[in-house]
Coordinates of C-alpha atoms in Angstrom, one line a residue:
M5 CA 23.2 13.5 -15.1
T6 CA 22.0 12.8 -11.8
L7 CA 17.5 12.7 -11.3
V8 CA 18.0 16.0 -9.8
D9 CA 20.0 17.4 -12.6
H10 CA 16.9 15.7 -14.2
L11 CA 14.3 17.5 -12.3
L12 CA 15.5 20.6 -12.4
E13 CA 15.7 20.9 -16.4
R14 CA 12.2 20.0 -16.0
I15 CA 11.5 22.6 -13.7
A16 CA 13.5 25.2 -16.0
Q17 CA 11.4 24.0 -19.4
D18 CA 8.1 23.4 -17.6
G19 CA 7.9 25.2 -14.4
P20 CA 7.3 24.1 -10.5
M21 CA 6.0 20.1 -10.1
N22 CA 3.3 18.8 -8.2
V23 CA 4.1 16.5 -5.7
A24 CA 2.6 13.4 -8.0
D25 CA 5.1 14.2 -10.8
Y26 CA 7.7 14.7 -8.3
M27 CA 6.7 11.3 -6.6
T28 CA 6.3 9.2 -10.1
E29 CA 10.3 11.1 -11.4
C30 CA 11.6 9.6 -8.0
L31 CA 10.4 6.6 -7.7
L32 CA 9.8 5.4 -11.2
H33 CA 11.9 7.0 -13.9
P34 CA 13.7 4.4 -15.9
T35 CA 17.3 5.4 -15.2
F36 CA 17.2 6.8 -12.1
G37 CA 14.2 5.9 -9.8
Y38 CA 14.5 4.6 -6.1
Y39 CA 11.8 1.7 -7.2
T40 CA 13.2 0.3 -10.6
T41 CA 16.7 0.4 -9.6
R42 CA 17.5 -1.5 -6.0
D43 CA 15.5 -3.4 -4.1
P44 CA 14.8 -1.1 -1.3
L45 CA 13.4 -3.6 1.7
G46 CA 15.2 -5.0 4.8
T47 CA 18.1 -4.3 6.8
Q48 CA 19.9 -3.1 4.0
G49 CA 17.3 -1.2 2.6
D50 CA 15.4 1.2 3.6
F51 CA 12.1 0.5 5.1
I52 CA 11.2 -3.2 6.7
T53 CA 7.4 -4.2 5.8
A54 CA 4.8 -6.4 8.2
P55 CA 5.8 -10.1 6.1
E56 CA 9.6 -9.3 6.7
I57 CA 8.9 -8.4 10.4
S58 CA 7.7 -12.0 11.2
Q59 CA 5.7 -15.1 9.0
M60 CA 3.0 -14.7 11.3
F61 CA 1.9 -11.8 9.5
G62 CA 1.4 -13.4 6.1
E63 CA 0.1 -16.5 7.6
L64 CA -2.8 -15.1 8.6
I65 CA -3.6 -12.7 5.6
G66 CA -3.8 -16.0 3.9
L67 CA -5.9 -17.7 6.1
S68 CA -8.3 -14.8 6.2
L69 CA -8.6 -15.4 2.1
A70 CA -8.9 -19.0 2.2
Q71 CA -11.8 -19.0 4.8
S72 CA -13.5 -16.3 2.4
W73 CA -12.4 -18.5 -0.3
L74 CA -14.4 -21.4 1.2
D75 CA -17.5 -19.6 2.5
Q76 CA -17.9 -18.8 -1.3
G77 CA -18.0 -22.3 -2.1
R78 CA -14.3 -23.2 -3.3
P79 CA -14.3 -21.2 -7.1
D80 CA -12.1 -22.5 -9.0
P81 CA -10.5 -21.2 -10.3
F82 CA -10.1 -18.2 -8.9
V83 CA -7.3 -15.6 -8.9
L84 CA -5.2 -15.4 -6.0
A85 CA -3.2 -12.0 -6.3
E86 CA -0.8 -9.5 -4.8
L87 CA -0.2 -5.4 -5.2
G88 CA 3.5 -4.5 -4.9
P89 CA 4.4 -7.9 -3.6
G90 CA 8.2 -7.0 -2.2
R91 CA 10.4 -9.6 -2.5
G92 CA 7.5 -12.4 -1.8
T93 CA 7.6 -12.9 1.0
L94 CA 4.1 -12.2 1.9
M95 CA 2.7 -14.5 -0.6
A96 CA 5.1 -17.3 0.0
D97 CA 3.6 -16.9 3.5
M98 CA 0.2 -17.1 2.3
L99 CA 0.9 -20.4 0.0
R100 CA 2.7 -22.3 2.7
A101 CA -0.2 -21.4 5.8
T102 CA -2.5 -22.3 3.2
A103 CA -1.7 -25.7 1.6
G104 CA -3.4 -27.8 3.8
V105 CA -7.0 -25.6 3.0
P106 CA -8.1 -29.0 0.5
G107 CA -7.8 -27.5 -3.1
F108 CA -7.0 -24.0 -2.2
T109 CA -3.9 -23.7 -3.8
D110 CA -4.8 -26.2 -6.7
A111 CA -7.5 -23.6 -7.7
A112 CA -5.2 -20.2 -7.4
Q113 CA -3.7 -18.6 -10.1
I114 CA -1.1 -16.7 -8.2
V115 CA -1.1 -12.9 -10.5
L116 CA 1.4 -9.9 -9.4
F117 CA 1.2 -6.1 -10.2
E118 CA 5.1 -5.2 -10.0
A119 CA 6.3 -2.2 -11.6
S120 CA 10.1 -3.0 -10.5
P121 CA 12.1 -4.9 -12.8
T122 CA 14.4 -6.3 -9.5
L123 CA 11.9 -6.8 -7.3
R124 CA 10.1 -9.1 -10.1
D125 CA 13.2 -11.2 -10.3
I126 CA 13.5 -11.3 -6.5
Q127 CA 9.5 -12.6 -6.6
A128 CA 10.8 -15.4 -9.0
Q129 CA 13.0 -16.8 -7.3
T130 CA 11.0 -16.2 -3.6
L131 CA 7.9 -18.3 -5.5
T132 CA 9.6 -20.6 -7.7
G133 CA 7.7 -23.8 -7.8
Y134 CA 4.0 -21.6 -7.8
Q135 CA 4.2 -20.4 -11.0
P136 CA 3.1 -16.9 -10.4
R137 CA 2.6 -14.8 -13.6
W138 CA 2.8 -11.0 -13.6
V139 CA 0.9 -7.9 -15.0
D140 CA 1.9 -4.5 -15.9
S141 CA -1.5 -3.2 -15.3
V142 CA -4.2 -3.5 -12.7
A143 CA -6.8 -3.7 -15.3
D144 CA -4.6 -7.2 -16.9
L145 CA -6.4 -9.0 -13.6
P146 CA -8.2 -11.5 -14.7
E147 CA -11.9 -12.1 -14.7
A148 CA -12.0 -14.6 -12.2
P149 CA -12.9 -14.4 -8.3
L150 CA -10.6 -12.1 -7.1
F151 CA -8.9 -12.8 -3.7
L152 CA -6.5 -10.2 -3.1
V153 CA -3.9 -8.9 -0.1
A154 CA -1.8 -5.2 -1.0
N155 CA -0.2 -4.3 1.4
E156 CA 2.0 -0.9 1.6
F157 CA 1.0 -0.2 -2.1
F158 CA -1.2 2.5 -2.2
D159 CA 0.7 4.8 0.5
A160 CA 3.8 4.5 -2.5
L161 CA 1.0 5.9 -4.8
P162 CA 1.6 10.3 -6.6
I163 CA -0.8 12.6 -4.0
R164 CA -1.0 15.4 -5.2
Q165 CA -1.2 18.4 -2.0
F166 CA -3.4 21.5 -1.7
Q167 CA -3.7 24.1 1.2
R168 CA -6.7 25.9 1.9
D169 CA -7.0 29.5 1.2
G170 CA -10.4 31.0 1.7
T171 CA -13.1 29.4 -0.4
G172 CA -10.6 28.5 -2.9
W173 CA -7.4 26.4 -2.6
R174 CA -3.7 26.2 -3.5
E175 CA -1.6 23.4 -4.9
R176 CA 1.8 22.8 -3.5
L177 CA 4.3 23.0 -5.9
I178 CA 8.3 22.0 -6.2
G179 CA 10.7 24.3 -8.0
A180 CA 14.2 25.7 -7.9
D181 CA 16.2 27.8 -6.5
G182 CA 19.4 28.0 -8.3
N183 CA 20.4 24.2 -7.7
T184 CA 18.3 23.5 -4.7
L185 CA 14.9 21.8 -4.5
T186 CA 12.0 24.3 -2.6
W187 CA 9.0 24.5 -1.9
G188 CA 6.0 26.7 -3.2
L189 CA 2.5 27.3 -3.7
G190 CA 0.4 27.7 -6.6
P191 CA -2.1 30.4 -7.7
Q192 CA -5.7 30.0 -5.5
S193 CA -8.5 27.9 -7.9
D194 CA -10.9 25.8 -7.1
Q195 CA -10.8 22.1 -6.8
V196 CA -13.9 19.9 -7.9
A197 CA -12.3 17.3 -6.2
L198 CA -11.9 19.3 -2.9
K199 CA -15.6 21.0 -2.7
D200 CA -17.1 18.7 0.2
R201 CA -13.8 20.0 2.5
L202 CA -14.7 23.4 2.5
D203 CA -17.2 22.2 5.4
D204 CA -14.0 20.5 8.0
T205 CA -11.0 22.6 7.3
K206 CA -10.0 25.9 8.1
D207 CA -7.6 28.5 6.3
G208 CA -4.2 26.8 6.2
D209 CA -5.0 23.2 6.3
L210 CA -3.8 20.9 3.7
V211 CA -5.4 18.0 2.3
E212 CA -4.2 15.2 -0.4
L213 CA -5.8 13.7 -2.9
C214 CA -4.5 10.3 -4.8
A215 CA -6.0 10.4 -7.9
A216 CA -4.0 7.2 -9.1
A217 CA -5.6 5.3 -6.2
I218 CA -9.5 5.4 -7.2
P219 CA -9.2 3.3 -11.2
I220 CA -7.1 0.6 -9.1
I221 CA -9.5 -0.1 -6.8
A222 CA -12.1 0.7 -8.7
V223 CA -10.9 -2.3 -10.8
I224 CA -10.7 -5.2 -7.9
A225 CA -14.1 -3.5 -6.8
R226 CA -15.6 -4.2 -9.5
R227 CA -13.7 -8.1 -10.4
I228 CA -15.2 -8.7 -6.5
G229 CA -18.5 -7.6 -6.7
T230 CA -19.2 -9.3 -10.5
H231 CA -17.3 -12.8 -10.0
G232 CA -17.3 -12.7 -6.2
G233 CA -13.7 -12.8 -4.0
A234 CA -11.9 -10.6 -1.5
G235 CA -9.2 -7.5 -1.1
L236 CA -7.7 -6.8 2.2
I237 CA -5.7 -3.6 1.4
V238 CA -3.7 -3.2 4.5
D239 CA -1.3 0.3 5.0
Y240 CA -1.0 3.4 7.2
G241 CA -3.5 6.2 7.3
D242 CA -6.7 6.8 8.1
W243 CA -10.3 8.2 7.1
R244 CA -9.9 11.4 5.1
S245 CA -7.0 13.1 4.7
L246 CA -5.6 16.1 7.1
G247 CA -2.8 17.5 7.1
D248 CA 1.0 16.6 5.5
T249 CA 2.4 13.0 5.6
F250 CA 4.2 13.3 2.6
Q251 CA 7.5 11.9 3.5
A252 CA 11.2 9.9 2.8
L253 CA 12.9 7.3 4.2
H254 CA 16.4 6.7 3.2
G255 CA 18.3 4.2 5.3
H256 CA 15.6 3.7 7.9
T257 CA 15.5 7.3 8.9
H258 CA 13.3 10.0 8.0
T259 CA 14.8 12.9 6.4
D260 CA 13.5 16.0 3.9
P261 CA 11.8 14.4 0.7
L262 CA 13.6 16.6 -1.5
D263 CA 16.6 16.0 -0.1
K264 CA 18.0 12.8 -2.1
P265 CA 15.4 12.5 -4.8
G266 CA 16.1 9.0 -6.3
Q267 CA 17.4 7.4 -3.2
A268 CA 15.4 7.6 -0.9
D269 CA 11.0 5.7 -0.4
L270 CA 8.8 8.4 -0.6
T271 CA 5.1 7.6 0.4
A272 CA 2.2 9.4 2.0
H273 CA -0.9 7.8 4.5
V274 CA -3.7 6.5 2.7
D275 CA -6.8 8.5 2.6
F276 CA -9.2 5.1 3.1
E277 CA -12.4 7.2 2.7
P278 CA -12.3 7.5 -0.9
L279 CA -11.4 4.2 -1.7
A280 CA -14.1 2.7 -0.3
I281 CA -16.6 5.3 -1.6
A282 CA -14.8 4.4 -5.0
A283 CA -15.3 0.6 -3.9
R284 CA -18.8 0.8 -3.6
A285 CA -19.5 2.8 -6.4
A286 CA -17.8 0.0 -8.9
G287 CA -19.8 -2.3 -7.3
C288 CA -18.5 -3.9 -4.2
A289 CA -21.6 -4.2 -1.9
H290 CA -19.3 -3.7 1.5
T291 CA -16.3 -2.9 2.6
R292 CA -15.0 -2.5 6.5
L293 CA -12.1 -0.6 8.1
T294 CA -10.6 -2.2 10.9
P295 CA -7.2 -1.3 12.8
Q296 CA -4.7 -3.8 12.2
G297 CA -3.7 -5.0 15.4
V298 CA -7.4 -5.7 15.8
F299 CA -7.5 -7.6 12.9
L300 CA -5.1 -9.7 13.1
E301 CA -5.6 -10.4 17.3
R302 CA -9.1 -11.8 15.8
L303 CA -7.7 -14.1 13.9
G304 CA -5.2 -15.7 16.6
I305 CA -2.0 -14.4 16.1
A306 CA -1.4 -14.7 20.1
N307 CA -2.5 -17.8 19.5
R308 CA 0.6 -18.2 16.8
A309 CA 2.8 -16.3 18.4
Q310 CA 2.9 -19.4 21.3
S311 CA 2.8 -22.0 19.0
L312 CA 6.1 -20.7 17.7
A313 CA 7.6 -19.6 21.0
A314 CA 7.4 -23.6 22.0
T315 CA 10.1 -24.2 20.2
L316 CA 12.4 -20.8 20.3
G317 CA 14.8 -19.4 23.4
G318 CA 17.2 -16.9 24.1
S319 CA 17.4 -14.2 20.9
K320 CA 15.3 -15.8 18.5
L321 CA 12.3 -16.1 21.4
E322 CA 12.5 -12.3 22.0
E323 CA 12.6 -11.8 17.8
L324 CA 9.7 -13.1 18.2
V325 CA 8.0 -10.9 20.9
A326 CA 9.3 -7.9 19.8
A327 CA 7.9 -8.8 16.4
H328 CA 4.4 -9.6 18.3
R329 CA 4.9 -6.3 19.6
R330 CA 5.6 -4.6 16.6
L331 CA 2.7 -5.4 14.5
T332 CA -0.2 -5.5 17.0
H333 CA 0.4 -2.5 20.1
P334 CA -1.1 0.6 19.5
D335 CA 1.8 2.2 20.5
E336 CA 3.5 0.9 17.2
M337 CA 1.9 -0.5 13.5
G338 CA -1.0 -1.5 15.6
N339 CA -3.5 1.5 15.1
L340 CA -1.7 3.6 12.4
F341 CA -1.8 0.4 10.0
K342 CA -5.8 -0.2 8.9
V343 CA -7.1 -3.0 7.2
L344 CA -9.8 -2.3 4.3
G345 CA -11.6 -5.1 3.6
L346 CA -13.7 -5.7 0.6
Y347 CA -16.5 -8.2 0.1
P348 CA -19.4 -9.0 -1.9
S349 CA -23.1 -9.3 -1.2
P350 CA -24.5 -11.4 0.5
S351 CA -21.2 -12.6 1.4
S352 CA -19.6 -12.2 5.1
P353 CA -16.7 -10.2 5.3
P354 CA -13.0 -11.9 5.5
P355 CA -12.3 -13.5 9.1
G356 CA -10.3 -10.5 11.4
L357 CA -12.9 -7.6 10.2
E358 CA -16.3 -8.9 11.8
P359 CA -18.0 -6.0 13.1

């Protein structure tokens, strides 16, 4: 039995499945799921995230949150949390960079939300000495001041896709042609969640919805709005979804999302608009969206790069220059990736997100 066999059996029994169900099966199936069976990161995996590109990313994220902690009166204790921590590299860089902030590390309760048993084991090794604890649900985050980062977390949450058809919508579905997975469209239907999109779309336009993201952002915003703190949501995407962004990555190469179920990473661009709206509705008074390159330059990544460069030469120096460009240049991650900041009233936004 393979994941393809399982998917074909499910389609034969229940009919075509939506993209969200397909993503959930491919990424989180307990036996065949992509995240449950491997370490997907790094040169030996399928993709590399910003913390793996350079230590500068995590250092600056940590210092931004630490300054917010100082600005809010140094709450003690507080929760320092990460969603989807990968190998623990980002959190380790944050903790190293903030070690010199008096009281910050001592007051921090490190909490990680991670679905992959494989990655949990790696995170435990990376963060030896810091005593992190893991939660199985974002709702399990403690009721306390919350300083949180989520880097490339929301892009992996399951989406549904809808194609405009007159004054209604047809859902994009995955069915089968013999032993091959195929794309199709469901019947036309009204979609309450897309009523406001009839004004800015035309026939044939495709819109993506990520219902799973809303309760997660609501919990985070409620904690921050009630107890204080700050959240930095870093991901690729933009304001308001339009077009097909569903993609698969295998061996650092884009592939057909239906081609290697369970063997490729599946993601979609994050629609930051509903996240910001949900955060405000849940009690987080302020949100701010900023391109990653602008955010990191405001935090002083150029100065940090120069400091690191002073001790490097040859290929190591070339790698540092390339990392700085990759993280900040508009043609690389600088504009594609955005930072959504959450913070309570009347606090200032986390550094890097200033107007």
